Every structure is written in structure tokens, then in C-alpha cells.
Amino acid sequence: MRRRGALLALPLLGGCVPWQEWRYRAGAVGGHLDLLAQARPVGEWLDDPATPEATRTQLQRAQQLRRFAVEVLKLPDNASYQRYVELPTPAVVWNVVAAPQLSLQLKRWCFPMMGCVAYRGHWRPEAAEAEQLQLEREGWDVYRYGVPAYSTLGYSNWLGGDPLLSTFVRGSAADLARLLFHELAHQRVYAKDDSGFNESYATAVERLGLRAWWAARPDAAQQAADAQRERRRETWRQLSLAARSDLQQLYASAQADKPAAKAERLQALLRDTERLAQTDAGFSGYLPWARRANNASLALLSTYQLQVPAFEALFERLGGDWAAFHQEVARLAALPRMHRDRELP
């Protein structure tokens, strides 16, 4: 299962907070500065004879995609993604999300300037695991996962910008395109305190942007392979969103034994996923997720998906004009959330 990019809530050191929170905020800033210190300009990697050929090819593709994002998709032209970092881990950040045992409302963490987000990022996997265990002891449903990329919303461009990372340049051309378009979209428009709006907008940009990329640079073999992966992802999304909808109805009902009914519905989701994997091995990558599915993971999925069709419809209404699309999304982002939700159902 492809992991989406995420905003890293780089928390500025301000306000009255307990010591543990000061330590977390300092660690988040320090981790990002560490990453920036390791980054080297892409040109240096391309000129270095020791750079593996596969890495060289992906870096060249990343630069093509970045130019396309700026020139065609009208995404920001800044310092981001012009440097590269080779990491020893499969993820750059490990995120923790949590929801009550009988609710699909994600817990939120709030930071100065960044506002509130529905996840908490950690640079070290053991720190994310420790937070997961603590939240589970408190009675939350928790989902912990590694992410290959994040955005600092352009705040670090004066330091060199968000770099390309080995954690996301080694995938397929389509996945690389999606991640770059998604993360640059976060730098184009950001609505404070509204993860669903932000992630759905960025997901719409990645999907529409990839469609534009294939139209400009057709590649029948890669497009066919990507289309097959997307069909599987869409099947998985629909199964998962159906489970989420059923659980939402359950939690709002007067049913007596909700925990048992919840467990039964999650088992049904796992059985459905297992049946898919038996007929198509390509679905086997979804089994670990299905085995751990809970309120937190299902709510997170909806954060990235629920408003995507509305953004895509807005893009079509504006005649596929990227500049007008971003301008309208920025207008919506500036509205109070209640008004924004009315205009973008």
C-alpha cells in the first residue's frame, strides 16, 4: 500500500507548554535541520560518478516532474526538491494517529502557526512506538505508520527547502509524480486547522497532475501498470470506506454491544481483503493494513479521500485552468470552516 506524504508539524518553540512538549518540539525542529544539513544539490549527485545509475535516473525524472509541476500545474517555484538526501531507513517520519474506541473523530495536536493536525510525527520509530503504547494504555484506537515525504509548507525554503529523499524517489515514475505534486500542493494552499481539506486538495492535485503528465508524456507500459495498481487501490478504498460508513452508523445508533459489532465489522473487512488477495496477489500488500484496521486507520483514510471528488469537480468547472483552480482553493481556504464546507461539500 502506498503511503501518502504528510505535513510535519514543525512546532515553533513558543507558548506555555510542559517540559515533555518542549522536548518534542525541539526534537522536531532539530530533526528537520539535521535532514537539511545532509542535503546536497541534485546537480552534485548527477555529476558524481559514484551515484548509482538507478538513483541518477530517478533524480533526473524528479527534476523533469518538478519543472512540469511549476510550468503546467502552476505549483510553487522555490527551493524545494532541488537537493537530495540518501537515508538509511524506509521512511523519513513515523506518524501516530488516534481515535476513541467508539468514534471516528481523530485526536488533534495543535502547534503555533501550523494550527491543528490529526497526526503527530516522530523522527525516530521508537518514539512513535512509545507514543502509540501510551495512547493505547489511555484507551485510544491507534495507528502508527511510516511516511516517505512531508511538507514544511515552504517555511524552510530560506534554509534550502524540502529536499528530495531516497524514501520516495525509488518508486515508480507515477508514485514519484504523485508525491512531488502532493507535497508541492501543500506549499501552494494550506487551510489552518483543516487536515481533511488540505489532504483532499493535495490528493486531487496529485491525481489530476499525473493525468496531465501522462497526456504530455505518454508511456503505454507504465500507464498500464499504474492503472492496474490504481484499480486495486480504488477497490481497497471502497471496501475500507464502506467499513468506515458502517461503523459510523453503528456508533451513532442505540445498539447495545457496540464493541462486539465493531470487531465483527473489522473482521469482515479483513475477510474481504483476504478473498481479494486469493484471486489477485497484487492485493496481498493490503493485508497487513487490514489486519490492523481500526477507527484511527479508517478515519485517516477518509481524511485523504472524502473531499477529493469535490476538488476534482471544481477543477473541471473551471475548465482545467490550474491557476484559476489554485486561486479558488486559496479563497476557500481563507473562509471560516463552516462556510468552506458549505461551498465545497
Short mmCIF file of C-alpha atoms in Angstrom, two decimals:
data_model
loop_
_atom_site.label_atom_id
_atom_site.label_comp_id
_atom_site.label_asym_id
_atom_site.label_seq_id
_atom_site.Cartn_x
_atom_site.Cartn_y
_atom_site.Cartn_z
CA MET A 1 0.00 0.00 0.00
CA ARG A 2 1.42 3.35 -0.99
CA ARG A 3 1.96 5.72 1.91
CA ARG A 4 0.90 9.27 1.36
CA GLY A 5 3.02 12.25 2.21
CA ALA A 6 2.24 14.16 5.37
CA LEU A 7 2.74 17.57 6.81
CA LEU A 8 5.38 17.60 9.51
CA ALA A 9 4.08 19.98 12.14
CA LEU A 10 7.39 21.68 12.82
CA PRO A 11 6.45 23.29 16.13
CA LEU A 12 7.95 26.67 16.93
CA LEU A 13 9.22 26.98 20.46
CA GLY A 14 6.68 29.29 21.98
CA GLY A 15 3.80 29.30 24.40
CA CYS A 16 3.38 27.78 27.82
CA VAL A 17 3.88 24.04 27.46
CA PRO A 18 5.09 21.21 29.73
CA TRP A 19 8.67 20.02 29.55
CA GLN A 20 7.83 16.88 27.56
CA GLU A 21 6.22 19.03 24.89
CA TRP A 22 9.21 21.39 24.78
CA ARG A 23 11.42 18.36 24.24
CA TYR A 24 9.20 17.10 21.42
CA ARG A 25 9.16 20.48 19.69
CA ALA A 26 12.91 20.89 19.95
CA GLY A 27 13.40 17.38 18.57
CA ALA A 28 11.12 18.07 15.60
CA VAL A 29 12.99 21.24 14.65
CA GLY A 30 16.36 19.56 15.22
CA GLY A 31 15.41 16.56 13.09
CA HIS A 32 14.47 18.73 10.15
CA LEU A 33 17.63 20.81 10.44
CA ASP A 34 19.65 17.57 10.52
CA LEU A 35 17.98 16.48 7.31
CA LEU A 36 18.69 19.81 5.63
CA ALA A 37 22.34 19.58 6.67
CA GLN A 38 22.67 16.25 4.84
CA ALA A 39 21.12 17.55 1.61
CA ARG A 40 23.30 18.12 -1.46
CA PRO A 41 22.25 19.84 -4.71
CA VAL A 42 20.85 17.41 -7.26
CA GLY A 43 23.47 18.61 -9.75
CA GLU A 44 26.25 17.35 -7.47
CA TRP A 45 24.66 13.91 -7.30
CA LEU A 46 24.28 13.82 -11.08
CA ASP A 47 27.93 14.82 -11.60
CA ASP A 48 29.23 12.34 -9.03
CA PRO A 49 30.45 9.13 -10.78
CA ALA A 50 29.71 7.18 -7.57
CA THR A 51 25.98 7.87 -7.83
CA PRO A 52 24.18 4.62 -8.76
CA GLU A 53 22.62 4.73 -12.21
CA ALA A 54 19.14 3.99 -10.86
CA THR A 55 19.41 6.95 -8.47
CA ARG A 56 20.70 9.18 -11.27
CA THR A 57 17.72 8.25 -13.46
CA GLN A 58 15.22 8.94 -10.69
CA LEU A 59 16.80 12.29 -9.83
CA GLN A 60 16.64 13.33 -13.48
CA ARG A 61 12.99 12.29 -13.58
CA ALA A 62 12.30 14.19 -10.36
CA GLN A 63 13.69 17.36 -11.91
CA GLN A 64 11.53 16.88 -15.01
CA LEU A 65 8.49 16.41 -12.80
CA ARG A 66 9.33 19.46 -10.74
CA ARG A 67 9.60 21.63 -13.86
CA PHE A 68 6.29 20.23 -15.09
CA ALA A 69 4.69 20.99 -11.72
CA VAL A 70 5.82 24.61 -11.92
CA GLU A 71 5.20 25.28 -15.60
CA VAL A 72 1.99 23.31 -16.19
CA LEU A 73 0.38 22.67 -12.80
CA LYS A 74 1.25 26.17 -11.54
CA LEU A 75 2.72 24.87 -8.29
CA PRO A 76 5.36 26.88 -6.40
CA ASP A 77 8.77 27.50 -7.95
CA ASN A 78 11.03 27.70 -4.91
CA ALA A 79 13.99 25.98 -3.28
CA SER A 80 12.15 22.73 -2.54
CA TYR A 81 13.15 19.48 -4.24
CA GLN A 82 16.35 20.81 -5.75
CA ARG A 83 18.54 18.93 -3.25
CA TYR A 84 18.71 15.25 -2.34
CA VAL A 85 19.30 13.17 0.79
CA GLU A 86 20.14 9.46 0.91
CA LEU A 87 18.52 7.96 4.02
CA PRO A 88 19.23 4.55 5.62
CA THR A 89 15.57 4.00 6.55
CA PRO A 90 12.41 3.18 4.52
CA ALA A 91 10.59 6.22 5.97
CA VAL A 92 11.62 9.72 6.94
CA VAL A 93 8.94 10.29 9.59
CA TRP A 94 6.75 7.95 11.63
CA ASN A 95 3.25 9.25 12.30
CA VAL A 96 0.79 8.37 15.03
CA VAL A 97 -2.96 8.89 14.70
CA ALA A 98 -5.57 8.07 17.34
CA ALA A 99 -9.35 7.89 17.67
CA PRO A 100 -11.69 6.89 20.51
CA GLN A 101 -12.71 3.23 20.58
CA LEU A 102 -16.29 4.08 19.57
CA SER A 103 -15.76 7.14 17.37
CA LEU A 104 -14.18 8.05 14.03
CA GLN A 105 -13.15 11.51 15.21
CA LEU A 106 -9.36 11.74 15.08
CA LYS A 107 -7.43 13.18 18.00
CA ARG A 108 -5.81 16.51 17.11
CA TRP A 109 -2.46 18.01 18.08
CA CYS A 110 -2.07 21.78 17.87
CA PHE A 111 1.04 23.89 17.26
CA PRO A 112 1.83 27.59 16.84
CA MET A 113 1.48 28.84 13.25
CA MET A 114 0.76 25.36 11.85
CA GLY A 115 -2.55 25.10 13.66
CA CYS A 116 -4.08 21.71 14.49
CA VAL A 117 -3.40 18.47 12.64
CA ALA A 118 -4.80 14.96 13.03
CA TYR A 119 -1.46 13.21 13.47
CA ARG A 120 1.79 13.56 15.34
CA GLY A 121 5.09 12.96 13.59
CA HIS A 122 8.28 11.50 15.04
CA TRP A 123 11.76 11.30 13.59
CA ARG A 124 12.56 8.05 15.40
CA PRO A 125 10.36 4.95 15.02
CA GLU A 126 10.89 4.04 18.68
CA ALA A 127 9.48 7.42 19.75
CA ALA A 128 6.38 6.82 17.62
CA GLU A 129 6.01 3.34 19.10
CA ALA A 130 6.28 4.73 22.64
CA GLU A 131 3.54 7.26 21.91
CA GLN A 132 1.38 4.54 20.39
CA LEU A 133 1.71 2.39 23.50
CA GLN A 134 0.89 5.33 25.78
CA LEU A 135 -2.22 6.23 23.78
CA GLU A 136 -3.35 2.60 23.77
CA ARG A 137 -2.96 2.47 27.55
CA GLU A 138 -5.24 5.52 27.68
CA GLY A 139 -7.87 3.62 25.70
CA TRP A 140 -7.44 5.03 22.18
CA ASP A 141 -7.51 3.13 18.88
CA VAL A 142 -4.06 3.94 17.44
CA TYR A 143 -2.44 3.58 14.03
CA ARG A 144 1.32 4.08 13.55
CA TYR A 145 2.90 4.23 10.10
CA GLY A 146 5.99 5.41 8.27
CA VAL A 147 5.74 8.14 5.64
CA PRO A 148 8.21 8.73 2.81
CA ALA A 149 7.77 12.51 2.50
CA TYR A 150 6.46 15.57 4.27
CA SER A 151 6.00 19.26 3.64
CA THR A 152 7.02 22.21 5.79
CA LEU A 153 4.61 24.42 3.79
CA GLY A 154 7.51 26.43 2.39
CA TYR A 155 8.64 27.68 5.80
CA SER A 156 12.08 26.14 5.30
CA ASN A 157 12.72 27.46 1.77
CA TRP A 158 15.12 30.05 3.17
CA LEU A 159 17.16 27.12 4.51
CA GLY A 160 17.19 25.27 1.20
CA GLY A 161 13.66 23.93 1.03
CA ASP A 162 12.23 20.45 1.45
CA PRO A 163 14.69 18.02 -0.17
CA LEU A 164 14.14 15.02 -2.38
CA LEU A 165 14.53 11.87 -0.28
CA SER A 166 15.62 8.33 -1.10
CA THR A 167 12.46 7.20 0.70
CA PHE A 168 10.32 8.34 -2.21
CA VAL A 169 12.47 8.64 -5.33
CA ARG A 170 12.91 4.86 -5.73
CA GLY A 171 9.31 4.02 -6.52
CA SER A 172 7.60 4.02 -9.89
CA ALA A 173 7.51 7.13 -12.06
CA ALA A 174 3.82 7.52 -11.24
CA ASP A 175 4.37 7.31 -7.48
CA LEU A 176 7.22 9.81 -7.67
CA ALA A 177 4.98 12.19 -9.62
CA ARG A 178 2.15 11.83 -7.14
CA LEU A 179 4.36 12.56 -4.15
CA LEU A 180 6.02 15.60 -5.68
CA PHE A 181 2.72 17.06 -6.86
CA HIS A 182 1.07 16.31 -3.50
CA GLU A 183 3.81 17.91 -1.39
CA LEU A 184 4.13 20.99 -3.61
CA ALA A 185 0.35 21.44 -3.39
CA HIS A 186 0.70 21.78 0.38
CA GLN A 187 3.04 24.71 -0.27
CA ARG A 188 0.51 26.29 -2.66
CA VAL A 189 -2.57 26.34 -0.39
CA TYR A 190 -2.99 25.46 3.27
CA ALA A 191 -6.09 25.88 5.44
CA LYS A 192 -5.23 26.14 9.11
CA ASP A 193 -6.85 23.52 11.36
CA ASP A 194 -8.42 21.51 8.49
CA SER A 195 -6.47 18.34 7.67
CA GLY A 196 -9.32 16.94 5.57
CA PHE A 197 -9.40 19.98 3.28
CA ASN A 198 -5.62 20.13 2.94
CA GLU A 199 -5.07 16.45 2.25
CA SER A 200 -8.03 16.09 -0.12
CA TYR A 201 -6.84 19.11 -2.11
CA ALA A 202 -3.29 17.76 -2.35
CA THR A 203 -4.59 14.31 -3.31
CA ALA A 204 -6.75 15.87 -6.04
CA VAL A 205 -3.71 17.78 -7.34
CA GLU A 206 -1.61 14.61 -7.47
CA ARG A 207 -4.32 12.71 -9.35
CA LEU A 208 -5.12 15.49 -11.80
CA GLY A 209 -1.43 16.30 -12.17
CA LEU A 210 -0.50 12.73 -13.04
CA ARG A 211 -3.26 12.67 -15.63
CA ALA A 212 -1.77 15.81 -17.19
CA TRP A 213 1.75 14.32 -17.06
CA TRP A 214 0.66 11.17 -18.90
CA ALA A 215 -1.14 13.29 -21.51
CA ALA A 216 2.06 15.27 -22.12
CA ARG A 217 4.42 12.26 -21.98
CA PRO A 218 2.54 9.07 -22.92
CA ASP A 219 4.14 5.81 -21.80
CA ALA A 220 1.83 2.90 -22.57
CA ALA A 221 3.65 0.30 -20.45
CA GLN A 222 3.98 2.47 -17.34
CA GLN A 223 0.46 3.82 -17.70
CA ALA A 224 -0.97 0.29 -17.92
CA ALA A 225 0.96 -0.85 -14.85
CA ASP A 226 -0.07 2.23 -12.91
CA ALA A 227 -3.70 1.87 -13.98
CA GLN A 228 -3.72 -1.69 -12.64
CA ARG A 229 -2.27 -0.55 -9.30
CA GLU A 230 -4.82 2.25 -9.11
CA ARG A 231 -7.70 -0.14 -9.77
CA ARG A 232 -6.53 -2.22 -6.82
CA ARG A 233 -6.17 0.88 -4.64
CA GLU A 234 -9.64 2.04 -5.58
CA THR A 235 -11.13 -1.37 -4.75
CA TRP A 236 -9.37 -1.28 -1.37
CA ARG A 237 -10.50 2.30 -0.73
CA GLN A 238 -14.13 1.45 -1.46
CA LEU A 239 -14.03 -1.60 0.84
CA SER A 240 -12.46 0.45 3.60
CA LEU A 241 -14.73 3.46 3.22
CA ALA A 242 -17.76 1.14 3.30
CA ALA A 243 -16.49 -0.28 6.60
CA ARG A 244 -15.97 3.25 7.89
CA SER A 245 -19.54 4.19 6.91
CA ASP A 246 -20.97 1.12 8.64
CA LEU A 247 -19.01 1.86 11.81
CA GLN A 248 -20.10 5.49 11.77
CA GLN A 249 -23.73 4.35 11.67
CA LEU A 250 -23.06 1.83 14.44
CA TYR A 251 -21.53 4.42 16.78
CA ALA A 252 -24.47 6.77 16.23
CA SER A 253 -27.01 4.02 16.91
CA ALA A 254 -28.57 2.73 20.14
CA GLN A 255 -27.20 -0.78 19.62
CA ALA A 256 -26.31 -2.44 22.90
CA ASP A 257 -22.98 -4.22 22.30
CA LYS A 258 -21.12 -1.80 20.03
CA PRO A 259 -17.59 -3.18 20.72
CA ALA A 260 -18.63 -6.66 19.55
CA ALA A 261 -20.34 -5.29 16.44
CA LYS A 262 -17.26 -3.17 15.69
CA ALA A 263 -14.97 -6.22 15.95
CA GLU A 264 -17.28 -8.19 13.67
CA ARG A 265 -17.27 -5.44 11.01
CA LEU A 266 -13.47 -5.15 11.09
CA GLN A 267 -13.17 -8.93 10.72
CA ALA A 268 -15.48 -8.74 7.70
CA LEU A 269 -13.16 -6.13 6.17
CA LEU A 270 -10.21 -8.45 6.71
CA ARG A 271 -12.06 -11.41 5.15
CA ASP A 272 -12.97 -9.30 2.11
CA THR A 273 -9.32 -8.28 1.70
CA GLU A 274 -8.14 -11.88 2.08
CA ARG A 275 -10.57 -13.00 -0.65
CA LEU A 276 -9.20 -10.34 -2.98
CA ALA A 277 -5.63 -11.44 -2.27
CA GLN A 278 -6.54 -15.07 -3.03
CA THR A 279 -7.72 -14.15 -6.52
CA ASP A 280 -5.14 -11.43 -7.22
CA ALA A 281 -1.76 -11.50 -5.46
CA GLY A 282 -1.46 -7.77 -6.05
CA PHE A 283 -3.86 -7.22 -3.14
CA SER A 284 -1.58 -9.02 -0.67
CA GLY A 285 0.12 -5.72 0.19
CA TYR A 286 -3.13 -4.55 1.79
CA LEU A 287 -3.35 -7.49 4.20
CA PRO A 288 -1.08 -6.03 6.95
CA TRP A 289 -3.20 -2.87 6.95
CA ALA A 290 -6.46 -4.85 7.06
CA ARG A 291 -5.21 -6.94 10.00
CA ARG A 292 -4.56 -3.74 11.99
CA ALA A 293 -7.58 -1.77 10.77
CA ASN A 294 -9.30 0.26 13.49
CA ASN A 295 -11.06 3.59 13.96
CA ALA A 296 -7.81 5.54 13.64
CA SER A 297 -6.69 3.99 10.33
CA LEU A 298 -10.16 4.21 8.80
CA ALA A 299 -10.59 7.84 9.87
CA LEU A 300 -7.15 8.69 8.45
CA LEU A 301 -8.09 7.17 5.10
CA SER A 302 -11.18 9.34 4.88
CA THR A 303 -9.09 12.43 5.68
CA TYR A 304 -7.25 11.94 2.40
CA GLN A 305 -10.23 10.93 0.30
CA LEU A 306 -13.64 12.33 1.24
CA GLN A 307 -13.41 15.75 -0.46
CA VAL A 308 -11.27 14.66 -3.44
CA PRO A 309 -14.26 14.32 -5.82
CA ALA A 310 -15.40 17.84 -4.89
CA PHE A 311 -11.96 19.29 -5.73
CA GLU A 312 -11.84 17.37 -9.00
CA ALA A 313 -15.30 18.65 -9.90
CA LEU A 314 -14.17 22.20 -9.09
CA PHE A 315 -11.18 21.78 -11.43
CA GLU A 316 -13.50 20.64 -14.24
CA ARG A 317 -15.93 23.53 -13.64
CA LEU A 318 -13.00 25.93 -14.06
CA GLY A 319 -12.17 24.39 -17.41
CA GLY A 320 -8.97 22.71 -16.24
CA ASP A 321 -7.33 26.08 -15.60
CA TRP A 322 -4.67 25.33 -12.97
CA ALA A 323 -4.05 28.93 -11.94
CA ALA A 324 -7.78 29.60 -11.51
CA PHE A 325 -8.17 26.32 -9.60
CA HIS A 326 -5.46 27.15 -7.05
CA GLN A 327 -6.81 30.68 -6.70
CA GLU A 328 -10.30 29.39 -5.93
CA VAL A 329 -8.97 26.82 -3.46
CA ALA A 330 -6.98 29.59 -1.74
CA ARG A 331 -10.19 31.64 -1.47
CA LEU A 332 -11.97 28.67 0.11
CA ALA A 333 -9.06 28.08 2.49
CA ALA A 334 -9.39 31.65 3.79
CA LEU A 335 -13.06 31.16 4.72
CA PRO A 336 -14.26 30.01 8.14
CA ARG A 337 -14.51 26.21 8.03
CA MET A 338 -18.33 26.20 8.24
CA HIS A 339 -18.62 28.40 5.14
CA ARG A 340 -15.88 26.44 3.35
CA ASP A 341 -17.69 23.14 3.91
CA ARG A 342 -20.91 24.61 2.53
CA GLU A 343 -19.20 25.74 -0.68
CA LEU A 344 -17.17 22.54 -1.10
CA PRO A 345 -19.40 19.67 0.07
#
